[in-house]
Amino acid sequence: MFITFEGIDYSGKSTQANLLVECLKQRGCDVLFLREPGGTAISEKIREILLDRHNLAITQKTELFLFSAARTQLVTEVIQPALKSGRVVVCDRFYDSTSAYQGYGRGLVPDDVRTINRIAASGTTPDLTLFINVDVDEVFRRWRSSGLSADRMESSGRRFFEDVRTGYQELAKSEPKRFITIDGMRPVETIHAEIWRIVQTRII
Ligand code: TMP
C-alpha cells in the first residue's frame, strides 16, 4: 500500500505523516517512511539544489525536471522494490506536489506537467493521498512563529501559495476516492485521529 501526504508548506503534513508512521509501526506494520524530494542519495542532492535560496537562476522548467528527476530515482531505487515486497510506503509528498506547485503555482502547461509526472512515476500511483488543507494566512502565521528563514520555494510569495492551495483543491475534486481532504486547522491529535480512521478502513 502506498500512502502520500500533500499540502502547502507549514500545513502540518510532515507532523501527520510522522504520527501515522509511528501508529503503523506500533501495530507491527512493516512501513517505510520517505520524503520528496529526497529518499535516495541522488534525490537528496537534487533537493539541496532545489531548496538553496541562492539558486535564483533556476527556471520553472528546470524546477519541474529536477523535482521529477528526484522522484524517478526514488521510485525506481526504493518505492517500487518496497511495494513489491509487501511493505507499506508512506511518502511526504509525491507527484501531486508537482501538479500543485509547478502546475498551478508556477503556471506551467497542465498537459506537460501530467506527462512528466507520468514518466517520472513509472506507473506507480498512490493508493491514498491525504491533503492537509490549511489557510494561507495560517501558513504565514506558523512560518513567522517558527523563526525559520525561507528556502527557495518558500520565498515564492503569498499569491503563489494561494494558487498551490487552489491546485490541491482542484486535484482533490478530480480524484475524490484517492485524494482525501483533511481540515488542517484543527488540533494535531484530532487530525491524526481522523487520518488513522481513514487509513484503517483502507488497510483492512
Ligand atoms: P517539504 O518542505 O515538504 O520537504 O518540500 C520541499 C519543497 O518543495 C516545498 O516547498 C514543496 C516543493 N515541491 C515542489 O514544488 N514540487 C514537488 O514536486 C515537490 C515534491 C516539492
PDB file of C-alpha atoms and ligand atoms in Angstrom:
ATOM      1  CA  MET A   1       0.000   0.000   0.000  1.00  0.00           C
ATOM      2  CA  PHE A   2       1.280   3.423  -0.970  1.00  0.00           C
ATOM      3  CA  ILE A   3       0.102   6.439   1.088  1.00  0.00           C
ATOM      4  CA  THR A   4       1.116  10.021   0.315  1.00  0.00           C
ATOM      5  CA  PHE A   5       0.742  13.274   2.244  1.00  0.00           C
ATOM      6  CA  GLU A   6       0.200  16.579   0.476  1.00  0.00           C
ATOM      7  CA  GLY A   7      -0.287  20.212   1.434  1.00  0.00           C
ATOM      8  CA  ILE A   8       1.323  23.623   1.268  1.00  0.00           C
ATOM      9  CA  ASP A   9       4.421  24.368   3.324  1.00  0.00           C
ATOM     10  CA  TYR A  10       3.682  24.593   7.083  1.00  0.00           C
ATOM     11  CA  SER A  11       0.368  22.771   6.650  1.00  0.00           C
ATOM     12  CA  GLY A  12       1.426  20.211   9.264  1.00  0.00           C
ATOM     13  CA  LYS A  13       1.545  17.324   6.793  1.00  0.00           C
ATOM     14  CA  SER A  14       5.016  16.148   7.889  1.00  0.00           C
ATOM     15  CA  THR A  15       3.864  16.039  11.534  1.00  0.00           C
ATOM     16  CA  GLN A  16       0.833  13.997  10.472  1.00  0.00           C
ATOM     17  CA  ALA A  17       2.919  11.674   8.298  1.00  0.00           C
ATOM     18  CA  ASN A  18       5.235  11.023  11.254  1.00  0.00           C
ATOM     19  CA  LEU A  19       2.313  10.304  13.595  1.00  0.00           C
ATOM     20  CA  LEU A  20       0.769   7.871  11.116  1.00  0.00           C
ATOM     21  CA  VAL A  21       4.079   6.053  10.609  1.00  0.00           C
ATOM     22  CA  GLU A  22       4.532   5.681  14.379  1.00  0.00           C
ATOM     23  CA  CYS A  23       0.989   4.360  14.731  1.00  0.00           C
ATOM     24  CA  LEU A  24       1.509   1.812  11.939  1.00  0.00           C
ATOM     25  CA  LYS A  25       4.831   0.674  13.418  1.00  0.00           C
ATOM     26  CA  GLN A  26       3.283   0.221  16.885  1.00  0.00           C
ATOM     27  CA  ARG A  27       0.771  -2.148  15.308  1.00  0.00           C
ATOM     28  CA  GLY A  28       3.549  -4.220  13.780  1.00  0.00           C
ATOM     29  CA  CYS A  29       3.216  -2.900  10.251  1.00  0.00           C
ATOM     30  CA  ASP A  30       6.342  -3.033   8.057  1.00  0.00           C
ATOM     31  CA  VAL A  31       6.366   0.600   6.987  1.00  0.00           C
ATOM     32  CA  LEU A  32       8.855   2.652   5.018  1.00  0.00           C
ATOM     33  CA  PHE A  33       8.755   6.428   5.502  1.00  0.00           C
ATOM     34  CA  LEU A  34      10.108   8.669   2.747  1.00  0.00           C
ATOM     35  CA  ARG A  35      10.071  12.310   1.762  1.00  0.00           C
ATOM     36  CA  GLU A  36      10.120  14.104  -1.553  1.00  0.00           C
ATOM     37  CA  PRO A  37      12.315  15.450  -2.905  1.00  0.00           C
ATOM     38  CA  GLY A  38      14.723  13.048  -1.228  1.00  0.00           C
ATOM     39  CA  GLY A  39      14.891   9.459  -0.022  1.00  0.00           C
ATOM     40  CA  THR A  40      17.963   8.411  -2.044  1.00  0.00           C
ATOM     41  CA  ALA A  41      21.497   9.841  -2.105  1.00  0.00           C
ATOM     42  CA  ILE A  42      20.919  11.322  -5.566  1.00  0.00           C
ATOM     43  CA  SER A  43      17.451  12.670  -4.762  1.00  0.00           C
ATOM     44  CA  GLU A  44      18.765  14.366  -1.581  1.00  0.00           C
ATOM     45  CA  LYS A  45      21.468  16.088  -3.677  1.00  0.00           C
ATOM     46  CA  ILE A  46      18.788  17.316  -6.086  1.00  0.00           C
ATOM     47  CA  ARG A  47      16.770  18.534  -3.070  1.00  0.00           C
ATOM     48  CA  GLU A  48      19.705  20.684  -1.972  1.00  0.00           C
ATOM     49  CA  ILE A  49      19.854  22.342  -5.393  1.00  0.00           C
ATOM     50  CA  LEU A  50      16.098  22.934  -5.443  1.00  0.00           C
ATOM     51  CA  LEU A  51      15.809  24.440  -1.962  1.00  0.00           C
ATOM     52  CA  ASP A  52      19.023  26.509  -1.931  1.00  0.00           C
ATOM     53  CA  ARG A  53      17.748  30.084  -1.848  1.00  0.00           C
ATOM     54  CA  HIS A  54      20.879  31.269  -3.690  1.00  0.00           C
ATOM     55  CA  ASN A  55      19.869  29.316  -6.797  1.00  0.00           C
ATOM     56  CA  LEU A  56      17.729  32.122  -8.170  1.00  0.00           C
ATOM     57  CA  ALA A  57      18.606  31.278 -11.783  1.00  0.00           C
ATOM     58  CA  ILE A  58      16.636  28.007 -11.760  1.00  0.00           C
ATOM     59  CA  THR A  59      13.978  28.303 -14.465  1.00  0.00           C
ATOM     60  CA  GLN A  60      10.460  26.988 -13.955  1.00  0.00           C
ATOM     61  CA  LYS A  61      11.027  24.102 -16.355  1.00  0.00           C
ATOM     62  CA  THR A  62      14.362  23.231 -14.737  1.00  0.00           C
ATOM     63  CA  GLU A  63      12.481  23.122 -11.438  1.00  0.00           C
ATOM     64  CA  LEU A  64       9.893  20.767 -12.961  1.00  0.00           C
ATOM     65  CA  PHE A  65      12.575  18.444 -14.325  1.00  0.00           C
ATOM     66  CA  LEU A  66      14.625  18.457 -11.118  1.00  0.00           C
ATOM     67  CA  PHE A  67      11.669  17.537  -8.885  1.00  0.00           C
ATOM     68  CA  SER A  68      10.775  14.837 -11.397  1.00  0.00           C
ATOM     69  CA  ALA A  69      14.354  13.543 -11.638  1.00  0.00           C
ATOM     70  CA  ALA A  70      14.495  13.230  -7.852  1.00  0.00           C
ATOM     71  CA  ARG A  71      11.175  11.350  -7.985  1.00  0.00           C
ATOM     72  CA  THR A  72      12.068   8.883 -10.704  1.00  0.00           C
ATOM     73  CA  GLN A  73      15.243   7.929  -8.837  1.00  0.00           C
ATOM     74  CA  LEU A  74      13.248   7.373  -5.635  1.00  0.00           C
ATOM     75  CA  VAL A  75      10.539   5.370  -7.407  1.00  0.00           C
ATOM     76  CA  THR A  76      12.975   3.038  -9.137  1.00  0.00           C
ATOM     77  CA  GLU A  77      15.527   2.653  -6.368  1.00  0.00           C
ATOM     78  CA  VAL A  78      13.253   2.495  -3.333  1.00  0.00           C
ATOM     79  CA  ILE A  79       9.455   2.719  -3.731  1.00  0.00           C
ATOM     80  CA  GLN A  80       8.859   0.021  -6.326  1.00  0.00           C
ATOM     81  CA  PRO A  81      11.048  -2.619  -4.598  1.00  0.00           C
ATOM     82  CA  ALA A  82       9.400  -1.820  -1.228  1.00  0.00           C
ATOM     83  CA  LEU A  83       5.860  -2.124  -2.603  1.00  0.00           C
ATOM     84  CA  LYS A  84       6.802  -5.329  -4.408  1.00  0.00           C
ATOM     85  CA  SER A  85       7.982  -6.871  -1.145  1.00  0.00           C
ATOM     86  CA  GLY A  86       4.660  -6.013   0.522  1.00  0.00           C
ATOM     87  CA  ARG A  87       5.766  -3.060   2.665  1.00  0.00           C
ATOM     88  CA  VAL A  88       3.525  -0.083   3.366  1.00  0.00           C
ATOM     89  CA  VAL A  89       5.178   3.030   1.926  1.00  0.00           C
ATOM     90  CA  VAL A  90       4.328   6.458   3.370  1.00  0.00           C
ATOM     91  CA  CYS A  91       5.713   9.387   1.402  1.00  0.00           C
ATOM     92  CA  ASP A  92       5.720  13.040   2.450  1.00  0.00           C
ATOM     93  CA  ARG A  93       4.766  14.488  -0.985  1.00  0.00           C
ATOM     94  CA  PHE A  94       4.640  12.790  -4.395  1.00  0.00           C
ATOM     95  CA  TYR A  95       3.625  13.834  -7.912  1.00  0.00           C
ATOM     96  CA  ASP A  96       0.574  15.794  -6.745  1.00  0.00           C
ATOM     97  CA  SER A  97       3.083  18.315  -5.339  1.00  0.00           C
ATOM     98  CA  THR A  98       4.390  18.810  -8.862  1.00  0.00           C
ATOM     99  CA  SER A  99       0.859  19.286 -10.222  1.00  0.00           C
ATOM    100  CA  ALA A 100       0.056  21.796  -7.457  1.00  0.00           C
ATOM    101  CA  TYR A 101       3.357  23.721  -7.207  1.00  0.00           C
ATOM    102  CA  GLN A 102       4.740  23.616 -10.762  1.00  0.00           C
ATOM    103  CA  GLY A 103       1.359  23.335 -12.500  1.00  0.00           C
ATOM    104  CA  TYR A 104      -0.999  25.610 -10.551  1.00  0.00           C
ATOM    105  CA  GLY A 105       1.669  27.597  -8.654  1.00  0.00           C
ATOM    106  CA  ARG A 106       4.181  28.321 -11.404  1.00  0.00           C
ATOM    107  CA  GLY A 107       1.583  28.127 -14.164  1.00  0.00           C
ATOM    108  CA  LEU A 108       3.311  25.530 -16.354  1.00  0.00           C
ATOM    109  CA  VAL A 109       1.137  23.864 -19.007  1.00  0.00           C
ATOM    110  CA  PRO A 110      -1.019  21.227 -17.205  1.00  0.00           C
ATOM    111  CA  ASP A 111      -0.627  18.652 -20.002  1.00  0.00           C
ATOM    112  CA  ASP A 112       3.167  18.975 -19.876  1.00  0.00           C
ATOM    113  CA  VAL A 113       3.143  18.538 -16.089  1.00  0.00           C
ATOM    114  CA  ARG A 114       0.878  15.480 -16.369  1.00  0.00           C
ATOM    115  CA  THR A 115       3.168  13.927 -18.985  1.00  0.00           C
ATOM    116  CA  ILE A 116       6.328  14.493 -16.941  1.00  0.00           C
ATOM    117  CA  ASN A 117       4.585  13.165 -13.811  1.00  0.00           C
ATOM    118  CA  ARG A 118       3.580  10.021 -15.682  1.00  0.00           C
ATOM    119  CA  ILE A 119       7.115   9.440 -16.954  1.00  0.00           C
ATOM    120  CA  ALA A 120       8.717  10.079 -13.536  1.00  0.00           C
ATOM    121  CA  ALA A 121       6.324   7.842 -11.600  1.00  0.00           C
ATOM    122  CA  SER A 122       6.828   4.875 -13.966  1.00  0.00           C
ATOM    123  CA  GLY A 123       3.334   3.571 -13.285  1.00  0.00           C
ATOM    124  CA  THR A 124       3.472   3.976  -9.502  1.00  0.00           C
ATOM    125  CA  THR A 125       0.318   5.660  -8.178  1.00  0.00           C
ATOM    126  CA  PRO A 126      -0.614   6.342  -4.550  1.00  0.00           C
ATOM    127  CA  ASP A 127      -3.484   4.220  -3.198  1.00  0.00           C
ATOM    128  CA  LEU A 128      -4.394   7.003  -0.790  1.00  0.00           C
ATOM    129  CA  THR A 129      -3.432  10.684  -0.707  1.00  0.00           C
ATOM    130  CA  LEU A 130      -4.123  12.790   2.382  1.00  0.00           C
ATOM    131  CA  PHE A 131      -4.276  16.503   1.625  1.00  0.00           C
ATOM    132  CA  ILE A 132      -3.865  18.606   4.768  1.00  0.00           C
ATOM    133  CA  ASN A 133      -5.784  21.758   3.942  1.00  0.00           C
ATOM    134  CA  VAL A 134      -4.929  24.997   5.789  1.00  0.00           C
ATOM    135  CA  ASP A 135      -5.497  28.701   5.081  1.00  0.00           C
ATOM    136  CA  VAL A 136      -2.576  30.582   3.615  1.00  0.00           C
ATOM    137  CA  ASP A 137      -2.931  33.137   6.464  1.00  0.00           C
ATOM    138  CA  GLU A 138      -2.373  30.321   8.956  1.00  0.00           C
ATOM    139  CA  VAL A 139       0.664  29.110   6.998  1.00  0.00           C
ATOM    140  CA  PHE A 140       2.244  32.555   7.225  1.00  0.00           C
ATOM    141  CA  ARG A 141       1.443  32.750  10.952  1.00  0.00           C
ATOM    142  CA  ARG A 142       3.109  29.380  11.538  1.00  0.00           C
ATOM    143  CA  TRP A 143       6.104  30.345   9.436  1.00  0.00           C
ATOM    144  CA  ARG A 144       6.607  33.636  11.338  1.00  0.00           C
ATOM    145  CA  SER A 145       6.342  31.929  14.706  1.00  0.00           C
ATOM    146  CA  SER A 146       8.812  29.194  13.636  1.00  0.00           C
ATOM    147  CA  GLY A 147      11.520  31.845  13.289  1.00  0.00           C
ATOM    148  CA  LEU A 148      12.993  29.878  10.348  1.00  0.00           C
ATOM    149  CA  SER A 149      14.265  31.618   7.219  1.00  0.00           C
ATOM    150  CA  ALA A 150      12.541  30.784   3.924  1.00  0.00           C
ATOM    151  CA  ASP A 151      14.110  28.328   1.449  1.00  0.00           C
ATOM    152  CA  ARG A 152      13.930  28.987  -2.314  1.00  0.00           C
ATOM    153  CA  MET A 153      10.433  27.506  -2.682  1.00  0.00           C
ATOM    154  CA  GLU A 154       9.087  29.188   0.456  1.00  0.00           C
ATOM    155  CA  SER A 155      10.279  32.569  -0.866  1.00  0.00           C
ATOM    156  CA  SER A 156       7.727  32.405  -3.681  1.00  0.00           C
ATOM    157  CA  GLY A 157       5.180  34.731  -2.063  1.00  0.00           C
ATOM    158  CA  ARG A 158       1.591  34.716  -0.947  1.00  0.00           C
ATOM    159  CA  ARG A 159      -0.092  34.592  -4.356  1.00  0.00           C
ATOM    160  CA  PHE A 160       1.942  31.524  -5.249  1.00  0.00           C
ATOM    161  CA  PHE A 161       0.744  29.657  -2.154  1.00  0.00           C
ATOM    162  CA  GLU A 162      -2.869  30.681  -2.812  1.00  0.00           C
ATOM    163  CA  ASP A 163      -2.531  29.159  -6.311  1.00  0.00           C
ATOM    164  CA  VAL A 164      -0.895  25.999  -4.985  1.00  0.00           C
ATOM    165  CA  ARG A 165      -3.714  25.554  -2.468  1.00  0.00           C
ATOM    166  CA  THR A 166      -6.331  26.065  -5.183  1.00  0.00           C
ATOM    167  CA  GLY A 167      -4.456  23.467  -7.213  1.00  0.00           C
ATOM    168  CA  TYR A 168      -4.690  20.914  -4.430  1.00  0.00           C
ATOM    169  CA  GLN A 169      -8.398  21.602  -4.018  1.00  0.00           C
ATOM    170  CA  GLU A 170      -8.949  21.017  -7.750  1.00  0.00           C
ATOM    171  CA  LEU A 171      -6.907  17.823  -7.682  1.00  0.00           C
ATOM    172  CA  ALA A 172      -8.929  16.564  -4.700  1.00  0.00           C
ATOM    173  CA  LYS A 173     -12.158  17.236  -6.598  1.00  0.00           C
ATOM    174  CA  SER A 174     -10.953  15.365  -9.674  1.00  0.00           C
ATOM    175  CA  GLU A 175      -9.989  12.170  -7.804  1.00  0.00           C
ATOM    176  CA  PRO A 176     -12.245  12.014  -4.723  1.00  0.00           C
ATOM    177  CA  LYS A 177     -11.622   8.336  -3.998  1.00  0.00           C
ATOM    178  CA  ARG A 178      -7.838   8.581  -3.767  1.00  0.00           C
ATOM    179  CA  PHE A 179      -7.411  12.212  -2.730  1.00  0.00           C
ATOM    180  CA  ILE A 180      -8.933  12.929   0.691  1.00  0.00           C
ATOM    181  CA  THR A 181      -9.070  16.477   2.054  1.00  0.00           C
ATOM    182  CA  ILE A 182      -8.350  16.787   5.773  1.00  0.00           C
ATOM    183  CA  ASP A 183      -9.157  20.015   7.636  1.00  0.00           C
ATOM    184  CA  GLY A 184      -5.718  21.018   8.894  1.00  0.00           C
ATOM    185  CA  MET A 185      -6.965  23.932  11.016  1.00  0.00           C
ATOM    186  CA  ARG A 186      -7.833  21.614  13.936  1.00  0.00           C
ATOM    187  CA  PRO A 187      -5.608  20.345  16.788  1.00  0.00           C
ATOM    188  CA  VAL A 188      -2.863  17.889  15.779  1.00  0.00           C
ATOM    189  CA  GLU A 189      -4.421  14.972  17.703  1.00  0.00           C
ATOM    190  CA  THR A 190      -7.879  15.477  16.166  1.00  0.00           C
ATOM    191  CA  ILE A 191      -6.385  15.453  12.687  1.00  0.00           C
ATOM    192  CA  HIS A 192      -4.327  12.369  13.468  1.00  0.00           C
ATOM    193  CA  ALA A 193      -7.389  10.513  14.784  1.00  0.00           C
ATOM    194  CA  GLU A 194      -9.264  11.218  11.537  1.00  0.00           C
ATOM    195  CA  ILE A 195      -6.306  10.091   9.417  1.00  0.00           C
ATOM    196  CA  TRP A 196      -5.928   6.915  11.444  1.00  0.00           C
ATOM    197  CA  ARG A 197      -9.621   6.099  10.962  1.00  0.00           C
ATOM    198  CA  ILE A 198      -9.318   6.580   7.203  1.00  0.00           C
ATOM    199  CA  VAL A 199      -6.123   4.525   6.921  1.00  0.00           C
ATOM    200  CA  GLN A 200      -7.601   1.656   8.936  1.00  0.00           C
ATOM    201  CA  THR A 201     -10.557   1.384   6.560  1.00  0.00           C
ATOM    202  CA  ARG A 202      -8.185   1.237   3.576  1.00  0.00           C
ATOM    203  CA  ILE A 203      -5.675  -1.197   5.048  1.00  0.00           C
ATOM    204  CA  ILE A 204      -8.135  -3.843   6.216  1.00  0.00           C
TER     205      ILE A 204
HETATM  206  P1  TMP B   1       8.977  19.952   2.005  1.00  0.00           P
HETATM  207  O1  TMP B   1       9.275  21.270   2.629  1.00  0.00           O
HETATM  208  O2  TMP B   1       7.622  19.470   2.246  1.00  0.00           O
HETATM  209  O3  TMP B   1      10.029  18.939   2.270  1.00  0.00           O
HETATM  210  O4  TMP B   1       9.008  20.202   0.402  1.00  0.00           O
HETATM  211  C1  TMP B   1      10.018  20.875  -0.216  1.00  0.00           C
HETATM  212  C2  TMP B   1       9.517  21.997  -1.075  1.00  0.00           C
HETATM  213  O5  TMP B   1       9.481  21.570  -2.442  1.00  0.00           O
HETATM  214  C3  TMP B   1       8.134  22.537  -0.771  1.00  0.00           C
HETATM  215  O6  TMP B   1       8.156  23.959  -0.860  1.00  0.00           O
HETATM  216  C4  TMP B   1       7.261  21.979  -1.872  1.00  0.00           C
HETATM  217  C5  TMP B   1       8.227  21.870  -3.030  1.00  0.00           C
HETATM  218  N1  TMP B   1       7.915  20.843  -4.031  1.00  0.00           N
HETATM  219  C6  TMP B   1       7.537  21.228  -5.320  1.00  0.00           C
HETATM  220  O7  TMP B   1       7.454  22.428  -5.608  1.00  0.00           O
HETATM  221  N2  TMP B   1       7.300  20.266  -6.244  1.00  0.00           N
HETATM  222  C7  TMP B   1       7.414  18.925  -5.976  1.00  0.00           C
HETATM  223  O8  TMP B   1       7.164  18.085  -6.854  1.00  0.00           O
HETATM  224  C8  TMP B   1       7.794  18.532  -4.632  1.00  0.00           C
HETATM  225  C9  TMP B   1       7.929  17.095  -4.295  1.00  0.00           C
HETATM  226  C10 TMP B   1       8.041  19.519  -3.696  1.00  0.00           C
END
